[in-house]
PDB file of C-alpha atoms in Angstrom:
ATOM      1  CA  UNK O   1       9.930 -43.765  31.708  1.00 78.00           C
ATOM      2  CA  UNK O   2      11.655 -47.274  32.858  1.00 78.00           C
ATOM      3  CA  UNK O   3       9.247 -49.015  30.966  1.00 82.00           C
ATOM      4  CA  UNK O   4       9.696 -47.627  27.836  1.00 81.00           C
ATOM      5  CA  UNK O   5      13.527 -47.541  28.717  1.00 79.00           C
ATOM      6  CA  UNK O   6      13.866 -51.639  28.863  1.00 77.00           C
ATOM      7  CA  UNK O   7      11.062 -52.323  26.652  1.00 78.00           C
ATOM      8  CA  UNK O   8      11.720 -49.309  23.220  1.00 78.00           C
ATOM      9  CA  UNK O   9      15.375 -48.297  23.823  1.00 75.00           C
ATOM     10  CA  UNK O  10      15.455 -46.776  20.474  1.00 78.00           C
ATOM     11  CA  UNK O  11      12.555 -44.232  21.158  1.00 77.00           C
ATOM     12  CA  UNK O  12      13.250 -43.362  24.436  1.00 76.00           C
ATOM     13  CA  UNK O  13      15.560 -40.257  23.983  1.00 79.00           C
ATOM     14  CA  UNK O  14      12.389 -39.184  21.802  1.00 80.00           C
ATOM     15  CA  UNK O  15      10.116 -39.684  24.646  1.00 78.00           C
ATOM     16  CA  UNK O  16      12.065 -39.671  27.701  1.00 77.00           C
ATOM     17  CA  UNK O  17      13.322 -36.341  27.825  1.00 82.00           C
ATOM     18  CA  UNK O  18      13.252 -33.350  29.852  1.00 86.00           C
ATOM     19  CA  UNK O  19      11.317 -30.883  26.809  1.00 87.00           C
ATOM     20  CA  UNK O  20       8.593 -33.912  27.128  1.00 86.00           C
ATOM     21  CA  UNK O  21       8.841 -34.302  30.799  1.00 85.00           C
ATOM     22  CA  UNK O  22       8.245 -30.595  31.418  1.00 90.00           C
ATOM     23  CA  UNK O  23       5.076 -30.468  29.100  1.00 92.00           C
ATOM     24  CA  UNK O  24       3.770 -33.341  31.206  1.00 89.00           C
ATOM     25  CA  UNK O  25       4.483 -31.701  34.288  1.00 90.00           C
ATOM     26  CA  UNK O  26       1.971 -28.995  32.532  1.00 94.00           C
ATOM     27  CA  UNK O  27      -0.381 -30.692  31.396  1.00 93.00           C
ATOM     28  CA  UNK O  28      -0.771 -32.862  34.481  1.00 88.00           C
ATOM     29  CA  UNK O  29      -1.515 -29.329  36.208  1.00 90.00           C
ATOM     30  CA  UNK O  30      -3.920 -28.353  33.910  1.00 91.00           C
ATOM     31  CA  UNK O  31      -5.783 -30.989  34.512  1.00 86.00           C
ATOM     32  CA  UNK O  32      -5.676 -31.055  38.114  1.00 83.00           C
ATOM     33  CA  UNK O  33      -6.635 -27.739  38.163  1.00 85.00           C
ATOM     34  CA  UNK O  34      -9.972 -28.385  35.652  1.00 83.00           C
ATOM     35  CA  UNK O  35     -10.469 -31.412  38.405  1.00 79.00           C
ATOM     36  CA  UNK O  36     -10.591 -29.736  41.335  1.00 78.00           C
ATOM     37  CA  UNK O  37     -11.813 -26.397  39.704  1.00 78.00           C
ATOM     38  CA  UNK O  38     -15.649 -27.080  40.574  1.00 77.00           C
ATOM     39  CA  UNK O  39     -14.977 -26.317  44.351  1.00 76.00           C
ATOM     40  CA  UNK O  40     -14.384 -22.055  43.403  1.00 76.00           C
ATOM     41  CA  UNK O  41     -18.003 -22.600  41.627  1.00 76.00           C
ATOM     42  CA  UNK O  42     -19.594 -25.151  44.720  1.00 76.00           C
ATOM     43  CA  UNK O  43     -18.007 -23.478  47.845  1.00 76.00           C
ATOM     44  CA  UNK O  44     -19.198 -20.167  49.447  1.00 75.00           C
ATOM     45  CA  UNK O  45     -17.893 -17.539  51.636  1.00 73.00           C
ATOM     46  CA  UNK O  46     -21.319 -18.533  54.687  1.00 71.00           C
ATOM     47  CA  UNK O  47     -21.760 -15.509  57.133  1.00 69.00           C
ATOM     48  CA  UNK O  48     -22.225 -17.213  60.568  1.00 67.00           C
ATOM     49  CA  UNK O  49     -24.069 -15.050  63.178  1.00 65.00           C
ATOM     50  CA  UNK O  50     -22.548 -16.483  66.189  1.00 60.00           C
ATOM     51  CA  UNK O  51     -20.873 -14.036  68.881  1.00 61.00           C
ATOM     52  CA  UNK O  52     -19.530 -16.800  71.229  1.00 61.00           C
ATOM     53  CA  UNK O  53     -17.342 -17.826  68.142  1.00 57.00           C
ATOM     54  CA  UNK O  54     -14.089 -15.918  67.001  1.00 62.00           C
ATOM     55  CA  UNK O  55     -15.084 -16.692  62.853  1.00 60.00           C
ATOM     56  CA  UNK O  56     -18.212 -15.028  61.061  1.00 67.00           C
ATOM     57  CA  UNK O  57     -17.528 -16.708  57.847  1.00 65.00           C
ATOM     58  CA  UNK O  58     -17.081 -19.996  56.804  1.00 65.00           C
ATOM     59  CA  UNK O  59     -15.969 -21.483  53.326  1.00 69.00           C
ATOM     60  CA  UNK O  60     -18.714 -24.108  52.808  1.00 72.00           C
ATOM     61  CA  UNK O  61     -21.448 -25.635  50.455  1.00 74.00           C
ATOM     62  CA  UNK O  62     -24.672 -23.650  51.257  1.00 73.00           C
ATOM     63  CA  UNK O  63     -27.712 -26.255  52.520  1.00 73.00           C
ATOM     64  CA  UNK O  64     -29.971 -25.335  49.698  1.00 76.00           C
ATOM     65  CA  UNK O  65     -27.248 -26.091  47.070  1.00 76.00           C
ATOM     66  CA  UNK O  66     -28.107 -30.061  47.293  1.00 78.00           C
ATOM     67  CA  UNK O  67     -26.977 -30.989  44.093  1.00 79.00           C
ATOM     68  CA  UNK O  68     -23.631 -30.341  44.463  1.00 79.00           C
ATOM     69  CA  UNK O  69     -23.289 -31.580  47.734  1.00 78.00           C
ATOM     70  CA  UNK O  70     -24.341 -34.939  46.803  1.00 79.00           C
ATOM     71  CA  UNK O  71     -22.344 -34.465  43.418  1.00 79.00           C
ATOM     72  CA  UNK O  72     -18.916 -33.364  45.586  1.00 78.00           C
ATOM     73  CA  UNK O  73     -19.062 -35.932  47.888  1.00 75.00           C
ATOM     74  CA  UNK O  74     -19.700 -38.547  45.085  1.00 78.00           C
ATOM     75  CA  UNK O  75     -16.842 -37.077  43.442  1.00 79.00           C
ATOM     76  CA  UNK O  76     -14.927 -36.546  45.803  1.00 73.00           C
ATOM     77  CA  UNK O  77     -15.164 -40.484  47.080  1.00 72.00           C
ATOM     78  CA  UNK O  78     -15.073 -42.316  44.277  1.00 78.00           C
ATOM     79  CA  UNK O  79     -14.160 -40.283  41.123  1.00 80.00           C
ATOM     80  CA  UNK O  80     -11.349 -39.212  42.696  1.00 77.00           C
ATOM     81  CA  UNK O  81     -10.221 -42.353  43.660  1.00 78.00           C
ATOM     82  CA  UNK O  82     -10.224 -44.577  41.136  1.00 83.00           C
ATOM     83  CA  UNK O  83      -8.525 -41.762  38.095  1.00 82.00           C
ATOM     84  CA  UNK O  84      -5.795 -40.553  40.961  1.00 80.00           C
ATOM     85  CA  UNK O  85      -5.178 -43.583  43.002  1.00 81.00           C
ATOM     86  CA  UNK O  86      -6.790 -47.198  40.984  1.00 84.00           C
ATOM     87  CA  UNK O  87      -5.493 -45.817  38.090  1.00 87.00           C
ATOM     88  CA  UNK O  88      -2.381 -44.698  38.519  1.00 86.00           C
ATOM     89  CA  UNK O  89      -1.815 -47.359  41.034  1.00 87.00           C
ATOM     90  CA  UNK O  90      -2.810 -50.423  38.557  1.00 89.00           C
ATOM     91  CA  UNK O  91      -0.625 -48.686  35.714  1.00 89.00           C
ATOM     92  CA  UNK O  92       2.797 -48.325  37.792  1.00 87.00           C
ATOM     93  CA  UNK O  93       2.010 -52.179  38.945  1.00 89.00           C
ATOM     94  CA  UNK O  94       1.170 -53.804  35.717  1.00 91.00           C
ATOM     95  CA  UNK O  95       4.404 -51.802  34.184  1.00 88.00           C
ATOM     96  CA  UNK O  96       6.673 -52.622  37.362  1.00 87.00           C
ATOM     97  CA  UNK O  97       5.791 -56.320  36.792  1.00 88.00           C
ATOM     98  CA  UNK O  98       6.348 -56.532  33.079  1.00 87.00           C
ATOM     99  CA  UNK O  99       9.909 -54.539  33.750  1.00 84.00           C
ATOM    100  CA  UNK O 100      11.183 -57.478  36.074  1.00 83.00           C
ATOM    101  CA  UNK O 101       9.918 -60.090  33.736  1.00 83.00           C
ATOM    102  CA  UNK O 102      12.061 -58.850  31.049  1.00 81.00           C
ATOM    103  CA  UNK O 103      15.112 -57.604  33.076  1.00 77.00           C
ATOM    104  CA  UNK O 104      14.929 -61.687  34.359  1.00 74.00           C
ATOM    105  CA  UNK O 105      14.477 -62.431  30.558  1.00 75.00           C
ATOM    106  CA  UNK O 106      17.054 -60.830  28.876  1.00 68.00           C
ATOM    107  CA  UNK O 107      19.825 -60.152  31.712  1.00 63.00           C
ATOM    108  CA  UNK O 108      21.858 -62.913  30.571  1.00 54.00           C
ATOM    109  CA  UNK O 109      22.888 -60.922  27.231  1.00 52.00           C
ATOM    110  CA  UNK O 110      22.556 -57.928  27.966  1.00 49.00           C
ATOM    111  CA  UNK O 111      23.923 -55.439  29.439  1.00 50.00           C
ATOM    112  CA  UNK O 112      23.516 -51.747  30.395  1.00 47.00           C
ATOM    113  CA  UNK O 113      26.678 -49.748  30.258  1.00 46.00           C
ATOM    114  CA  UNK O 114      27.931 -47.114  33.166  1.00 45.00           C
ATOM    115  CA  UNK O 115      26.554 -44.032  31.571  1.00 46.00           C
ATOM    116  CA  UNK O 116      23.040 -45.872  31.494  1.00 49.00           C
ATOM    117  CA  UNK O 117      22.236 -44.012  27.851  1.00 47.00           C
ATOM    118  CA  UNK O 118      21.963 -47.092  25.408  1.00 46.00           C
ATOM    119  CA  UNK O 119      21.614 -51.434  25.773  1.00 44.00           C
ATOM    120  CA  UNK O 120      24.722 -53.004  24.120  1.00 42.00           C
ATOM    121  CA  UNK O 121      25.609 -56.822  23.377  1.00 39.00           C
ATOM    122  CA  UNK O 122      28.727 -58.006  25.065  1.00 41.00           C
ATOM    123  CA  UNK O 123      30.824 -61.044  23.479  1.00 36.00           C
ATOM    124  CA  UNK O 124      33.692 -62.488  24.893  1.00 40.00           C
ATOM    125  CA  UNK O 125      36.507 -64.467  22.858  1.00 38.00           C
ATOM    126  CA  UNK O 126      36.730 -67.709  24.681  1.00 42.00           C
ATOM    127  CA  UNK O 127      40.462 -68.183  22.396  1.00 43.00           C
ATOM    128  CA  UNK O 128      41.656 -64.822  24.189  1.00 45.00           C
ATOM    129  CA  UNK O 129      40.227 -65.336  27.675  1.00 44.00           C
ATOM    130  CA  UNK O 130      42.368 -67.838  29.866  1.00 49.00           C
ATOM    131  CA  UNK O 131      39.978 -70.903  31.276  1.00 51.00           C
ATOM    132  CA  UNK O 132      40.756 -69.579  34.883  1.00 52.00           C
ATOM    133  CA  UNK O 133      40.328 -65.746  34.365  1.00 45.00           C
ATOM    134  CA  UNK O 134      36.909 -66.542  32.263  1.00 50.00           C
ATOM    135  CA  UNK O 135      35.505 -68.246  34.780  1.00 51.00           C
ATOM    136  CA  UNK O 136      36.315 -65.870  37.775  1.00 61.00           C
ATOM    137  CA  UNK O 137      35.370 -63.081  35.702  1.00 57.00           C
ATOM    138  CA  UNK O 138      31.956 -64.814  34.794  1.00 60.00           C
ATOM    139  CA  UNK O 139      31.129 -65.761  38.279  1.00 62.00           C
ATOM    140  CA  UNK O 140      31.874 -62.079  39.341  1.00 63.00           C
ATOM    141  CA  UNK O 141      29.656 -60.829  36.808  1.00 64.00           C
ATOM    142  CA  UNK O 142      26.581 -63.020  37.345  1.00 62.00           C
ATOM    143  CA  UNK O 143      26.653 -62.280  41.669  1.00 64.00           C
ATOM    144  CA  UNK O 144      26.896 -58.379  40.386  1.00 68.00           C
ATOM    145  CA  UNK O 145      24.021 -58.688  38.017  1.00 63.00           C
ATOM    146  CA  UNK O 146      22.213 -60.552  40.418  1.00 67.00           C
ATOM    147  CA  UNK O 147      22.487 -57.737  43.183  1.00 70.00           C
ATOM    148  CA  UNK O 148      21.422 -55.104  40.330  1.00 74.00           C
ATOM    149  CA  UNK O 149      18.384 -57.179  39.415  1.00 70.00           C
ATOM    150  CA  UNK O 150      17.406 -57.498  43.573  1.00 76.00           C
ATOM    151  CA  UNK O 151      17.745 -53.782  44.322  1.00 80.00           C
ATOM    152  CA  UNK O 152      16.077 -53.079  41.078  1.00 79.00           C
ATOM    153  CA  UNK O 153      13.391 -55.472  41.549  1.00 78.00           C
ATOM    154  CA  UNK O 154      12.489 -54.215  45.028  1.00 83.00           C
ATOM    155  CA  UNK O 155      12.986 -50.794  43.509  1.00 85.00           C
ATOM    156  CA  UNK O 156       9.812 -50.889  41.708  1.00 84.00           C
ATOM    157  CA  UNK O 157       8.013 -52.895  44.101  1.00 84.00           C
ATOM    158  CA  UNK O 158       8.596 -50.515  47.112  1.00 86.00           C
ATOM    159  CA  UNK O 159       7.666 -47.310  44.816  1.00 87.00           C
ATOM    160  CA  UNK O 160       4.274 -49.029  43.710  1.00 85.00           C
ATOM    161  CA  UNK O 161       3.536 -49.987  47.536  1.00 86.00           C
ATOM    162  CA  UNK O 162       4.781 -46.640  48.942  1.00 88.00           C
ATOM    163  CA  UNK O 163       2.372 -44.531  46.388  1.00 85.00           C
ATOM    164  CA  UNK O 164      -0.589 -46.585  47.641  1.00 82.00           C
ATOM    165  CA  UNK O 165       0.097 -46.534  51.257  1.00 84.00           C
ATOM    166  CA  UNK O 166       0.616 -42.810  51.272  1.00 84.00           C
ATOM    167  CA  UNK O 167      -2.645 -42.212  48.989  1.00 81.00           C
ATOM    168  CA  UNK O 168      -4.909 -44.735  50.182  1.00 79.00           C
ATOM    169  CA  UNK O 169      -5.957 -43.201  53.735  1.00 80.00           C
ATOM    170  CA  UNK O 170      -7.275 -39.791  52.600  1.00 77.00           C
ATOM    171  CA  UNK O 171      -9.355 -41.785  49.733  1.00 76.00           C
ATOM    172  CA  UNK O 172     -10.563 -44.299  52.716  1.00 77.00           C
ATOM    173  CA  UNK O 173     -11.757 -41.206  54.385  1.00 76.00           C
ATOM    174  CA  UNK O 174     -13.255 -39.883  51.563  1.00 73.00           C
ATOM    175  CA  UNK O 175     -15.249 -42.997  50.912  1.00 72.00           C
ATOM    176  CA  UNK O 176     -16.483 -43.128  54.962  1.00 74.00           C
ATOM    177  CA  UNK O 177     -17.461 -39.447  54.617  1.00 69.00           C
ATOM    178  CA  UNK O 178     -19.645 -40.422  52.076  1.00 66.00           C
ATOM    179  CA  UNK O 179     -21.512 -43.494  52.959  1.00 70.00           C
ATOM    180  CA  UNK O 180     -21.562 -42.289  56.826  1.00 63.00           C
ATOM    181  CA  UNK O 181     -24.828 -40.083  58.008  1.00 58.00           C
ATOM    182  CA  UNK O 182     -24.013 -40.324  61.453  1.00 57.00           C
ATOM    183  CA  UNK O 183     -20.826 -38.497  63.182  1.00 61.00           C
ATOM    184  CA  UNK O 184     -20.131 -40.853  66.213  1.00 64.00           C
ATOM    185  CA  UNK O 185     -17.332 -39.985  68.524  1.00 69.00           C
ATOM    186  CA  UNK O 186     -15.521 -43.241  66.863  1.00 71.00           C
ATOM    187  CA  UNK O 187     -16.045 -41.904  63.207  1.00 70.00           C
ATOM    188  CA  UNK O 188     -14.190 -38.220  64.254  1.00 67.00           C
ATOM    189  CA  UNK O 189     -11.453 -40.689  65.853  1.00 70.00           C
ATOM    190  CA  UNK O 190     -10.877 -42.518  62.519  1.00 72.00           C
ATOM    191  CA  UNK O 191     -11.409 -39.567  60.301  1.00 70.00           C
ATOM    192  CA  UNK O 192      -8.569 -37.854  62.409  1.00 71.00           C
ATOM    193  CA  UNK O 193      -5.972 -40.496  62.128  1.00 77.00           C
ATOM    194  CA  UNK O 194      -6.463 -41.789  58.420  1.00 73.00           C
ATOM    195  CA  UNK O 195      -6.054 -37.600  57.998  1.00 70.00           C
ATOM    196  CA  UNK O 196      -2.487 -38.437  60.173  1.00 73.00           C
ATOM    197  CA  UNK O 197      -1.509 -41.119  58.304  1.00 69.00           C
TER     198      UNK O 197
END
């Protein structure tokens, strides 16, 4: 949305609007849903015959089914990972950085006004403007468009580093579920705080 905002300001009412946004929103479910739809077909309601225990069913992948097993937990470590967190991840970071290279390129003429609809060109009259006031008023504006560009600028950086540090542990312990055999005290330790984290 910020991306096409600084880079197509003429087409982004047409795609930066909330009729688009919801069907997005929709879509994105939809195929979410198809992604993580195999686990109704791959998971089974197990009867356990065990009195000491509480449960008598469990919700797992039967032992004869190997093919899914191995296909789940290859899915499930790496498919997963790189269309719902490489992905995504690369795409918000490649955008972020092209945003701040052309906010630094083209701050000096222009300008976004206070509603923060539409990019306009500001001229000044240097006949009308008094020496003094012009260059008070121009120092004021370059330390405010300075601030805007910082916060902005860290902005995007923060939101690109805060997606992967909040999706990056589950997929971590994904990937050691997979290529582990063994379930050592250690690896329940570290499964149960990348699950924390």
């Amino acid at each position: 949305d910020r991306f096409i905002l600084i880079y197509c300001p003429s087409r982004s009412k047409r795609y930066c609007n909330i009729h688009r946004g919801k069907w997005f929103v929709f879509i994105s479910i939809i195929i979410v849903f198809i992604a993580n739809g195999h686990i109704l077909y791959g998971y089974e309601k197990i009867y356990l015959n065990d009195k000491q225990l509480n449960q008598f069913y469990d919700c797992n992948i039967r032992e004869e089914n190997i093919f899914y097993k191995k296909l789940f937990h290859f899915y499930d470590s790496y498919i997963e990972s790189i269309f719902l967190i490489l992905i995504p991840f690369s795409i918000m970071f490649i955008c972020s950085l092209l945003i701040i290279f052309q906010i630094i390129q083209t701050r000096k003429t222009i300008h976004y006004n206070k509603k923060g609809k539409f990019y306009y060109y500001t001229f000044y009259s240097r006949e009308t403007i008094p020496p003094t006031f012009r260059k008070t008023l121009k120092e004021q504006k370059k330390i405010k468009l300075r601030d805007k560009d910082i916060q902005l600028c860290w902005m995007l950086i923060g939101t690109t580093l805060t997606f992967l540090i909040l999706c990056l542990p589950t997929e971590i312990n994904d990937i050691f579920n997979y290529t582990g055999r063994e379930r050592s005290c250690f690896d329940w330790f570290r499964k149960v705080i990348l699950m924390l984290m």
